[in-house]
mmCIF file of C-alpha atoms in Angstrom:
data_model
loop_
_atom_site.group_PDB
_atom_site.id
_atom_site.type_symbol
_atom_site.label_atom_id
_atom_site.label_comp_id
_atom_site.label_asym_id
_atom_site.label_seq_id
_atom_site.Cartn_x
_atom_site.Cartn_y
_atom_site.Cartn_z
ATOM 1 C CA MET A 6 6.716 10.232 11.959
ATOM 2 C CA ASN A 7 8.614 12.873 13.687
ATOM 3 C CA TYR A 8 11.140 11.033 15.469
ATOM 4 C CA VAL A 9 11.785 8.979 11.816
ATOM 5 C CA PHE A 10 12.502 11.859 9.992
ATOM 6 C CA ALA A 11 14.782 13.690 12.772
ATOM 7 C CA GLY A 12 16.166 10.721 13.649
ATOM 8 C CA MET A 13 17.352 9.893 9.860
ATOM 9 C CA ILE A 14 18.515 13.883 9.366
ATOM 10 C CA LEU A 15 20.261 13.429 12.459
ATOM 11 C CA ILE A 16 22.397 10.205 12.137
ATOM 12 C CA ALA A 17 23.199 11.223 8.702
ATOM 13 C CA LEU A 18 24.484 14.252 9.888
ATOM 14 C CA VAL A 19 26.555 12.432 12.413
ATOM 15 C CA VAL A 20 28.016 9.513 9.950
ATOM 16 C CA GLY A 21 28.629 11.584 7.274
ATOM 17 C CA ILE A 22 30.196 13.929 9.174
ATOM 18 C CA VAL A 23 32.190 11.000 11.336
ATOM 19 C CA SER A 24 33.398 9.651 7.701
ATOM 20 C CA GLY A 25 34.429 12.974 6.044
ATOM 21 C CA ARG A 26 31.812 13.367 3.899
ATOM 22 C CA TRP A 27 30.386 16.692 4.303
ATOM 23 C CA GLN A 28 30.912 18.172 1.392
ATOM 24 C CA GLU A 29 28.429 15.871 -0.398
ATOM 25 C CA ILE A 30 26.502 15.899 2.308
ATOM 26 C CA SER A 31 26.370 19.604 2.116
ATOM 27 C CA ASN A 32 25.217 19.311 -1.883
ATOM 28 C CA ALA A 33 22.952 16.415 -1.053
ATOM 29 C CA CYS A 34 20.414 18.961 1.294
ATOM 30 C CA LEU A 35 19.589 21.586 -1.720
ATOM 31 C CA SER A 36 20.292 18.397 -4.166
ATOM 32 C CA GLU A 37 17.691 15.817 -3.108
ATOM 33 C CA GLY A 38 14.300 18.416 -2.564
ATOM 34 C CA GLN A 39 15.406 19.219 -6.594
ATOM 35 C CA LYS A 40 14.859 15.304 -7.201
ATOM 36 C CA ALA A 41 11.858 14.925 -5.381
ATOM 37 C CA VAL A 42 10.286 17.938 -7.482
ATOM 38 C CA GLU A 43 11.457 15.778 -10.416
ATOM 39 C CA LEU A 44 10.435 12.821 -9.679
ATOM 40 C CA ILE A 45 6.639 13.842 -9.042
ATOM 41 C CA ILE A 46 6.808 15.656 -12.439
ATOM 42 C CA SER A 47 7.412 12.502 -14.731
ATOM 43 C CA ILE A 48 5.498 10.106 -12.607
ATOM 44 C CA SER A 49 2.373 12.955 -12.764
ATOM 45 C CA GLY A 50 1.464 11.687 -16.346
ATOM 46 C CA MET A 51 0.119 8.912 -15.573
ATOM 47 C CA ILE A 52 -1.198 9.338 -12.355
ATOM 48 C CA CYS A 53 -3.255 12.367 -13.570
ATOM 49 C CA LEU A 54 -4.067 9.392 -16.571
ATOM 50 C CA TRP A 55 -4.955 6.772 -14.364
ATOM 51 C CA SER A 56 -6.954 8.755 -11.302
ATOM 52 C CA GLY A 57 -8.546 10.051 -14.914
ATOM 53 C CA VAL A 58 -9.866 6.515 -15.867
ATOM 54 C CA MET A 59 -10.738 4.836 -12.298
ATOM 55 C CA LYS A 60 -13.306 7.988 -11.889
ATOM 56 C CA ILE A 61 -14.998 7.064 -15.031
ATOM 57 C CA ALA A 62 -15.423 3.650 -13.156
ATOM 58 C CA GLU A 63 -16.317 5.440 -10.169
ATOM 59 C CA ARG A 64 -19.331 7.269 -12.392
ATOM 60 C CA SER A 65 -20.338 3.518 -14.481
ATOM 61 C CA GLY A 66 -21.331 2.328 -11.590
ATOM 62 C CA LEU A 67 -18.208 -0.087 -11.627
ATOM 63 C CA ASN A 68 -17.636 -0.285 -8.299
ATOM 64 C CA GLU A 69 -20.638 -1.442 -7.184
ATOM 65 C CA LYS A 70 -20.304 -4.260 -9.514
ATOM 66 C CA ILE A 71 -17.893 -5.442 -8.606
ATOM 67 C CA ALA A 72 -18.692 -4.769 -4.750
ATOM 68 C CA HIS A 73 -21.885 -7.176 -5.591
ATOM 69 C CA LEU A 74 -19.138 -9.739 -6.769
ATOM 70 C CA LEU A 75 -17.825 -9.375 -3.619
ATOM 71 C CA TRP A 76 -20.257 -10.092 -1.420
ATOM 72 C CA PRO A 77 -19.912 -14.302 -1.271
ATOM 73 C CA LEU A 78 -16.424 -13.632 -0.488
ATOM 74 C CA THR A 79 -16.491 -10.963 1.997
ATOM 75 C CA GLY A 80 -19.926 -12.695 3.528
ATOM 76 C CA ARG A 81 -17.260 -15.536 4.226
ATOM 77 C CA VAL A 82 -14.153 -13.654 5.816
ATOM 78 C CA PHE A 83 -16.920 -11.475 7.590
ATOM 79 C CA LYS A 84 -19.337 -14.692 9.276
ATOM 80 C CA GLY A 85 -22.275 -13.865 11.291
ATOM 81 C CA LEU A 86 -22.773 -10.617 9.561
ATOM 82 C CA LYS A 87 -26.877 -9.575 8.389
ATOM 83 C CA LYS A 88 -26.241 -10.889 5.022
ATOM 84 C CA ASP A 89 -27.848 -7.592 3.422
ATOM 85 C CA GLY A 90 -26.485 -4.717 6.196
ATOM 86 C CA LYS A 91 -24.795 -1.695 5.607
ATOM 87 C CA ALA A 92 -21.681 -3.532 7.356
ATOM 88 C CA LEU A 93 -21.217 -6.196 4.644
ATOM 89 C CA LYS A 94 -21.917 -3.327 1.693
ATOM 90 C CA ALA A 95 -19.857 -1.165 3.481
ATOM 91 C CA ILE A 96 -16.729 -3.303 3.874
ATOM 92 C CA SER A 97 -17.317 -4.498 0.301
ATOM 93 C CA MET A 98 -17.626 -1.089 -1.439
ATOM 94 C CA ASN A 99 -14.276 -0.372 0.414
ATOM 95 C CA MET A 100 -12.428 -3.253 -1.187
ATOM 96 C CA THR A 101 -12.811 -2.631 -4.257
ATOM 97 C CA ALA A 102 -11.893 1.099 -4.177
ATOM 98 C CA ASN A 103 -8.631 -0.566 -2.424
ATOM 99 C CA LEU A 104 -8.539 -3.191 -5.920
ATOM 100 C CA LEU A 105 -9.211 -0.078 -7.576
ATOM 101 C CA GLY A 106 -6.081 1.698 -6.179
ATOM 102 C CA LEU A 107 -8.660 4.144 -4.898
ATOM 103 C CA GLY A 108 -7.052 4.947 -2.160
ATOM 104 C CA ASN A 109 -8.626 8.515 -1.694
ATOM 105 C CA ALA A 110 -12.382 6.608 -2.066
ATOM 106 C CA ALA A 111 -11.090 3.783 0.027
ATOM 107 C CA THR A 112 -10.441 5.459 3.448
ATOM 108 C CA PRO A 113 -13.901 7.261 3.906
ATOM 109 C CA LEU A 114 -14.984 3.714 3.059
ATOM 110 C CA GLY A 115 -13.115 2.174 5.528
ATOM 111 C CA ILE A 116 -13.852 4.579 8.016
ATOM 112 C CA MET A 117 -17.894 3.940 7.176
ATOM 113 C CA ALA A 118 -17.369 0.805 7.096
ATOM 114 C CA MET A 119 -15.371 0.816 10.988
ATOM 115 C CA LYS A 120 -18.579 2.734 11.838
ATOM 116 C CA GLU A 121 -21.475 0.328 10.955
ATOM 117 C CA LEU A 122 -19.327 -2.602 12.090
ATOM 118 C CA TYR A 123 -19.177 -0.328 15.540
ATOM 119 C CA GLU A 124 -22.620 -0.453 15.460
ATOM 120 C CA GLU A 125 -23.434 -3.996 14.376
ATOM 121 C CA GLU A 126 -21.272 -5.694 17.253
ATOM 122 C CA ASN A 127 -21.182 -4.830 20.667
ATOM 123 C CA CYS A 128 -17.256 -4.118 21.840
ATOM 124 C CA ASP A 129 -17.178 -2.248 24.646
ATOM 125 C CA GLY A 130 -14.182 -0.010 23.475
ATOM 126 C CA ARG A 131 -12.042 -2.675 22.192
ATOM 127 C CA ALA A 132 -11.500 -4.270 18.713
ATOM 128 C CA THR A 133 -13.995 -7.392 17.369
ATOM 129 C CA ASN A 134 -12.326 -9.614 15.528
ATOM 130 C CA ARG A 135 -14.331 -8.873 12.692
ATOM 131 C CA MET A 136 -12.858 -4.868 13.096
ATOM 132 C CA VAL A 137 -9.540 -5.986 13.214
ATOM 133 C CA SER A 138 -9.825 -8.815 10.171
ATOM 134 C CA PHE A 139 -10.767 -5.707 8.159
ATOM 135 C CA VAL A 140 -8.461 -3.543 9.426
ATOM 136 C CA VAL A 141 -5.222 -6.014 8.288
ATOM 137 C CA LEU A 142 -7.529 -6.760 4.835
ATOM 138 C CA ASN A 143 -6.996 -2.723 4.485
ATOM 139 C CA THR A 144 -3.004 -3.160 6.019
ATOM 140 C CA ALA A 145 -2.199 -5.536 2.917
ATOM 141 C CA SER A 146 -3.035 -3.870 0.446
ATOM 142 C CA ILE A 147 -4.505 -5.753 -2.909
ATOM 143 C CA GLN A 148 -4.583 -3.445 -6.076
ATOM 144 C CA LEU A 149 -5.116 -4.218 -9.308
ATOM 145 C CA ILE A 150 -2.650 -2.079 -10.896
ATOM 146 C CA PRO A 151 0.315 -1.147 -8.459
ATOM 147 C CA LEU A 152 0.028 2.743 -9.628
ATOM 148 C CA THR A 153 2.978 4.531 -7.671
ATOM 149 C CA SER A 154 4.814 1.573 -7.939
ATOM 150 C CA GLY A 155 4.674 0.790 -11.759
ATOM 151 C CA ALA A 156 4.951 4.585 -12.286
ATOM 152 C CA LEU A 157 7.854 5.050 -10.551
ATOM 153 C CA ARG A 158 9.461 2.378 -12.521
ATOM 154 C CA MET A 159 8.781 3.795 -15.351
ATOM 155 C CA ALA A 160 10.225 7.634 -14.251
ATOM 156 C CA ALA A 161 13.725 5.297 -13.198
ATOM 157 C CA GLY A 162 13.745 4.134 -16.538
ATOM 158 C CA SER A 163 12.137 0.669 -16.952
ATOM 159 C CA THR A 164 12.477 -1.212 -20.053
ATOM 160 C CA ALA A 165 8.799 -3.037 -18.476
ATOM 161 C CA PRO A 166 7.359 -0.938 -15.871
ATOM 162 C CA PHE A 167 4.448 -3.211 -15.303
ATOM 163 C CA GLU A 168 5.895 -6.558 -15.494
ATOM 164 C CA ILE A 169 5.727 -6.907 -11.748
ATOM 165 C CA LEU A 170 2.240 -7.362 -12.297
ATOM 166 C CA PRO A 171 1.674 -11.476 -11.629
ATOM 167 C CA ALA A 172 3.991 -10.938 -8.753
ATOM 168 C CA VAL A 173 2.305 -7.646 -7.094
ATOM 169 C CA TRP A 174 -0.671 -9.998 -7.287
ATOM 170 C CA VAL A 175 0.468 -12.941 -6.041
ATOM 171 C CA SER A 176 2.739 -11.606 -3.424
ATOM 172 C CA SER A 177 -0.533 -8.818 -2.251
ATOM 173 C CA LEU A 178 -2.683 -12.593 -2.633
ATOM 174 C CA CYS A 179 -0.477 -14.095 -0.348
ATOM 175 C CA SER A 180 0.152 -11.726 2.086
ATOM 176 C CA VAL A 181 -3.234 -10.641 2.371
ATOM 177 C CA VAL A 182 -4.243 -14.241 3.207
ATOM 178 C CA ILE A 183 -1.567 -14.814 6.138
ATOM 179 C CA GLY A 184 -3.162 -11.095 7.827
ATOM 180 C CA LEU A 185 -6.466 -13.130 7.959
ATOM 181 C CA PHE A 186 -4.734 -16.010 8.886
ATOM 182 C CA MET A 187 -3.181 -14.447 12.194
ATOM 183 C CA ALA A 188 -5.922 -12.108 12.454
ATOM 184 C CA LYS A 189 -7.906 -15.675 12.944
ATOM 185 C CA LEU A 190 -5.079 -17.713 14.842
ATOM 186 C CA LEU A 191 -5.123 -15.197 17.441
ATOM 187 C CA GLY A 192 -8.150 -13.870 17.998
ATOM 188 C CA GLY A 193 -9.574 -16.535 19.985
ATOM 189 C CA LYS A 194 -13.378 -15.458 20.955
ATOM 190 C CA ASN A 195 -14.370 -11.820 20.583
ATOM 191 C CA PRO A 196 -13.770 -11.232 24.218
ATOM 192 C CA ILE A 197 -17.036 -9.684 25.219
ATOM 193 C CA GLU A 198 -18.309 -13.183 23.738
ATOM 194 C CA ALA A 199 -16.173 -14.940 25.682
ATOM 195 C CA SER A 200 -17.318 -13.408 28.939
ATOM 196 C CA GLY A 201 -20.857 -14.247 28.102
ATOM 197 C CA ARG A 202 -21.679 -9.916 28.716
ATOM 198 C CA GLY A 203 -23.052 -8.466 25.589
ATOM 199 C CA ARG A 204 -26.619 -8.051 23.813
ATOM 200 C CA LYS A 205 -25.264 -10.738 21.323
ATOM 201 C CA MET B 227 4.802 -13.927 -19.350
ATOM 202 C CA GLN B 228 5.715 -10.302 -20.065
ATOM 203 C CA GLY B 229 3.936 -10.011 -23.347
ATOM 204 C CA PHE B 230 0.837 -10.764 -21.278
ATOM 205 C CA SER B 231 1.446 -8.161 -18.267
ATOM 206 C CA ALA B 232 2.173 -6.142 -21.251
ATOM 207 C CA LEU B 233 -1.769 -6.407 -22.258
ATOM 208 C CA ILE B 234 -3.014 -5.620 -19.161
ATOM 209 C CA VAL B 235 -2.983 -2.116 -18.664
ATOM 210 C CA PRO B 236 -4.047 -0.974 -22.270
ATOM 211 C CA LEU B 237 -7.209 -3.543 -22.025
ATOM 212 C CA ILE B 238 -7.925 -2.393 -18.078
ATOM 213 C CA PHE B 239 -7.772 1.259 -19.548
ATOM 214 C CA GLY B 240 -9.506 0.212 -22.231
ATOM 215 C CA GLY B 241 -12.579 -1.633 -21.356
ATOM 216 C CA ILE B 242 -13.756 0.457 -18.227
ATOM 217 C CA ILE B 243 -13.919 3.469 -20.646
ATOM 218 C CA LEU B 244 -16.004 1.393 -23.132
ATOM 219 C CA PHE B 245 -17.614 0.881 -19.799
ATOM 220 C CA GLY B 246 -18.294 4.569 -18.784
ATOM 221 C CA ILE B 247 -19.458 5.245 -22.411
ATOM 222 C CA LEU B 248 -22.287 2.266 -22.013
ATOM 223 C CA ARG B 249 -23.503 3.905 -19.387
ATOM 224 C CA GLY B 250 -23.303 7.239 -20.304
ATOM 225 C CA VAL B 251 -20.858 8.789 -18.436
ATOM 226 C CA LYS B 252 -19.439 11.887 -20.075
ATOM 227 C CA VAL B 253 -16.042 10.237 -20.256
ATOM 228 C CA PHE B 254 -14.166 13.254 -21.017
ATOM 229 C CA GLU B 255 -15.808 15.505 -18.576
ATOM 230 C CA VAL B 256 -15.103 13.079 -15.943
ATOM 231 C CA PHE B 257 -11.991 11.927 -16.576
ATOM 232 C CA MET B 258 -10.678 15.512 -16.748
ATOM 233 C CA GLU B 259 -12.564 15.263 -13.168
ATOM 234 C CA GLY B 260 -10.457 12.392 -12.036
ATOM 235 C CA ALA B 261 -7.381 13.918 -13.286
ATOM 236 C CA ALA B 262 -7.654 16.893 -11.649
ATOM 237 C CA GLU B 263 -7.858 15.029 -8.649
ATOM 238 C CA GLY B 264 -5.097 12.774 -8.685
ATOM 239 C CA LEU B 265 -2.710 16.238 -9.666
ATOM 240 C CA ALA B 266 -4.403 17.386 -5.923
ATOM 241 C CA LEU B 267 -3.064 13.605 -4.499
ATOM 242 C CA LEU B 268 0.236 14.888 -6.215
ATOM 243 C CA GLY B 269 0.077 18.029 -5.101
ATOM 244 C CA LYS B 270 -0.548 16.972 -1.284
ATOM 245 C CA ILE B 271 2.152 14.135 -1.426
ATOM 246 C CA LEU B 272 5.380 16.962 -3.000
ATOM 247 C CA PRO B 273 6.095 18.529 0.352
ATOM 248 C CA ALA B 274 6.211 14.787 2.160
ATOM 249 C CA LEU B 275 8.333 13.235 -0.409
ATOM 250 C CA ILE B 276 10.980 16.520 -0.322
ATOM 251 C CA ALA B 277 11.200 15.933 3.526
ATOM 252 C CA LEU B 278 11.614 12.545 2.722
ATOM 253 C CA LEU B 279 13.931 12.162 -0.118
ATOM 254 C CA THR B 280 16.474 14.763 0.982
ATOM 255 C CA ALA B 281 16.525 12.444 4.282
ATOM 256 C CA VAL B 282 16.707 9.514 2.922
ATOM 257 C CA GLY B 283 19.171 11.154 0.436
ATOM 258 C CA LEU B 284 21.109 12.323 3.100
ATOM 259 C CA PHE B 285 21.462 9.150 5.076
ATOM 260 C CA LYS B 286 22.387 7.365 1.820
ATOM 261 C CA ILE B 287 25.211 9.742 1.251
ATOM 262 C CA SER B 288 26.973 9.411 3.961
ATOM 263 C CA GLY B 289 26.761 6.705 4.664
ATOM 264 C CA ALA B 290 24.688 5.456 7.348
ATOM 265 C CA LEU B 291 22.266 3.279 4.912
ATOM 266 C CA ASP B 292 25.339 1.207 4.055
ATOM 267 C CA LEU B 293 26.020 0.924 7.730
ATOM 268 C CA ILE B 294 22.138 -0.098 8.098
ATOM 269 C CA VAL B 295 22.489 -3.002 5.012
ATOM 270 C CA PHE B 296 25.369 -4.321 6.518
ATOM 271 C CA ALA B 297 24.277 -5.102 10.124
ATOM 272 C CA LEU B 298 20.945 -6.269 8.629
ATOM 273 C CA ALA B 299 22.846 -8.554 6.107
ATOM 274 C CA PRO B 300 23.225 -11.353 8.263
ATOM 275 C CA THR B 301 19.014 -11.167 9.031
ATOM 276 C CA ALA B 302 18.282 -10.518 5.708
ATOM 277 C CA ASP B 303 20.075 -13.882 4.379
ATOM 278 C CA PHE B 304 17.987 -15.973 6.863
ATOM 279 C CA LEU B 305 15.292 -14.982 5.248
ATOM 280 C CA THR B 306 16.459 -15.000 1.265
ATOM 281 C CA VAL B 307 15.655 -11.488 1.023
ATOM 282 C CA PRO B 308 18.347 -9.038 -0.856
ATOM 283 C CA LYS B 309 19.724 -7.324 1.825
ATOM 284 C CA GLU B 310 19.075 -3.849 -0.196
ATOM 285 C CA VAL B 311 15.872 -4.297 0.235
ATOM 286 C CA LEU B 312 15.598 -4.721 3.932
ATOM 287 C CA PRO B 313 15.134 -0.805 4.653
ATOM 288 C CA LEU B 314 12.260 -1.561 2.354
ATOM 289 C CA GLY B 315 10.542 -3.830 3.977
ATOM 290 C CA LEU B 316 10.873 -2.087 7.468
ATOM 291 C CA MET B 317 10.117 1.420 6.446
ATOM 292 C CA ARG B 318 6.892 0.012 4.351
ATOM 293 C CA PRO B 319 4.478 -0.103 7.782
ATOM 294 C CA ILE B 320 5.658 2.845 9.210
ATOM 295 C CA SER B 321 5.396 5.150 6.568
ATOM 296 C CA GLY B 322 4.199 5.941 3.331
ATOM 297 C CA SER B 323 6.400 8.369 1.773
ATOM 298 C CA GLY B 324 9.434 6.775 3.579
ATOM 299 C CA ALA B 325 8.699 3.872 2.228
ATOM 300 C CA MET B 326 8.399 5.951 -1.223
ATOM 301 C CA ALA B 327 11.450 7.238 -1.311
ATOM 302 C CA ILE B 328 13.331 4.360 -0.155
ATOM 303 C CA TYR B 329 12.182 2.811 -3.162
ATOM 304 C CA THR B 330 13.309 5.294 -5.411
ATOM 305 C CA GLN B 331 16.307 5.105 -3.962
ATOM 306 C CA ILE B 332 16.842 1.605 -4.721
ATOM 307 C CA LEU B 333 15.542 2.059 -8.196
ATOM 308 C CA SER B 334 18.293 4.965 -9.100
ATOM 309 C CA GLU B 335 20.910 2.735 -7.462
ATOM 310 C CA PHE B 336 20.338 -0.451 -8.851
ATOM 311 C CA GLY B 337 17.632 -0.028 -12.188
ATOM 312 C CA PRO B 338 14.101 -1.016 -12.457
ATOM 313 C CA ASP B 339 14.985 -3.570 -14.438
ATOM 314 C CA SER B 340 17.751 -5.360 -11.924
ATOM 315 C CA PHE B 341 16.854 -8.260 -8.754
ATOM 316 C CA ILE B 342 16.971 -6.106 -6.436
ATOM 317 C CA GLY B 343 14.810 -3.306 -8.085
ATOM 318 C CA ARG B 344 12.257 -5.934 -9.536
ATOM 319 C CA VAL B 345 11.758 -6.780 -5.559
ATOM 320 C CA ALA B 346 11.628 -3.845 -4.028
ATOM 321 C CA SER B 347 9.121 -3.101 -6.803
ATOM 322 C CA VAL B 348 6.824 -5.562 -5.922
ATOM 323 C CA LEU B 349 6.856 -5.216 -2.295
ATOM 324 C CA GLU B 350 6.306 -2.116 -2.805
ATOM 325 C CA GLY B 351 2.697 -2.361 -4.562
ATOM 326 C CA SER B 352 1.790 -5.688 -2.541
ATOM 327 C CA SER B 353 1.862 -3.619 0.810
ATOM 328 C CA GLU B 354 0.151 -0.674 2.826
ATOM 329 C CA THR B 355 1.375 1.480 4.895
ATOM 330 C CA THR B 356 0.357 -0.791 8.669
ATOM 331 C CA PHE B 357 0.335 1.875 11.440
ATOM 332 C CA TYR B 358 -1.682 5.128 9.580
ATOM 333 C CA THR B 359 -4.218 2.634 8.364
ATOM 334 C CA ILE B 360 -4.804 1.652 11.887
ATOM 335 C CA ALA B 361 -4.355 5.049 13.605
ATOM 336 C CA VAL B 362 -6.893 6.445 10.784
ATOM 337 C CA TYR B 363 -9.219 3.675 11.322
ATOM 338 C CA TYR B 364 -9.515 2.977 14.989
ATOM 339 C CA GLY B 365 -9.112 6.961 15.639
ATOM 340 C CA ALA B 366 -12.411 7.102 13.859
ATOM 341 C CA VAL B 367 -14.623 5.211 16.243
ATOM 342 C CA GLY B 368 -12.691 5.739 18.623
ATOM 343 C CA ILE B 369 -11.204 2.418 19.678
ATOM 344 C CA GLY B 370 -8.359 2.348 22.199
ATOM 345 C CA LYS B 371 -7.890 -1.807 22.692
ATOM 346 C CA LEU B 372 -6.285 -3.200 19.355
ATOM 347 C CA ARG B 373 -5.728 -6.779 20.636
ATOM 348 C CA HIS B 374 -3.986 -8.413 18.054
ATOM 349 C CA THR B 375 -4.373 -6.273 15.085
ATOM 350 C CA ILE B 376 -0.546 -5.092 14.742
ATOM 351 C CA PRO B 377 1.287 -8.666 15.147
ATOM 352 C CA ALA B 378 -1.840 -9.915 12.292
ATOM 353 C CA ALA B 379 -1.154 -6.817 10.122
ATOM 354 C CA LEU B 380 2.523 -6.489 10.404
ATOM 355 C CA SER B 381 2.855 -10.753 9.856
ATOM 356 C CA ALA B 382 0.603 -9.581 6.252
ATOM 357 C CA ASP B 383 3.809 -6.779 5.656
ATOM 358 C CA PHE B 384 6.441 -9.596 6.454
ATOM 359 C CA THR B 385 4.782 -12.174 4.268
ATOM 360 C CA ALA B 386 5.074 -10.011 1.649
ATOM 361 C CA MET B 387 8.614 -9.225 1.681
ATOM 362 C CA ILE B 388 9.078 -12.787 1.702
ATOM 363 C CA VAL B 389 7.178 -13.762 -1.065
ATOM 364 C CA SER B 390 7.911 -11.283 -3.551
ATOM 365 C CA VAL B 391 11.620 -12.288 -3.357
ATOM 366 C CA ILE B 392 9.614 -15.868 -4.401
ATOM 367 C CA THR B 393 7.256 -14.209 -7.009
ATOM 368 C CA VAL B 394 10.283 -12.222 -8.318
ATOM 369 C CA LYS B 395 12.525 -15.737 -8.734
ATOM 370 C CA LEU B 396 9.870 -17.316 -10.492
ATOM 371 C CA PHE B 397 7.576 -15.027 -12.865
ATOM 372 C CA LEU B 398 11.056 -12.406 -13.660
ATOM 373 C CA GLY B 399 13.602 -15.364 -13.465
ATOM 374 C CA GLY B 400 15.603 -13.515 -10.651
#
């Protein structure tokens, strides 16, 4: 991030000076920060509203219900894990949190899931196939409501901020499917299992 | 399609509150708790956003962004992705705030309801910051060897970019 940030600014300054736009650059240095503040203020209504509603969902046990519904699916993706085991439970809860857009809840749950996967599988410091699948699942987001995207659309004056909903669902789904498929394809056998060592 | 989408948000909103009441949750207090957390989250994003909007803004104003878009145009055409959206597709796996900044810049330049704006919106909504997530999750258990994680994860991001264009054309008529 440090390099991206510094790089962008330095390149911008060089290009700007070379193309003679130093007045605009100078103005922008100060005005862009202001834009950021205005932006955050304009989306805070929707974000806080949604955080509030999602907290209600969390408290009322909706997470557990959905996680329960997801068990058959997670069971199939993570074949071989103990049915009622901690790993599968943590994975389901993490997926549910992601689904409901609860980034804050999803991350600790995800870490918990990783720890459980680490315990259940012998991995010798290398990522197991299931870990890869799990991480890929997390990096390819599936959210019921793409809150940030929608809120920013609203702030930009869209007449129908959430018209993109079906498109986002399809796009997320495709990216997850392809991601998991590639994970399975490139995974082959777990390195430990393949070499015949390990407690399995 | 459009009418249906407009209904989803209020339905989910109302549904969850109803579910909460039926489960005996103190919905108002819990709501405030959640909203406060949301506020804290925004407070955390603000410094990063200031930094990145400034960087991206400078990048755009200096003309450097246009140069990159121009250079990537053939690749974009090959992938049938609008070339203005390509920077977002490239930044998305790397940085969440950076992607947010580029996304904002696309929305303000092309409008959220244009084809480009919509594709950018779908892309932003259907992918996650890859490298950060990888770092956090593997770091937590001390795993160093990632094997095929990165190629698989990037394939997901890449798919999101391509499919975003297709779905916008399909559902929203381009």
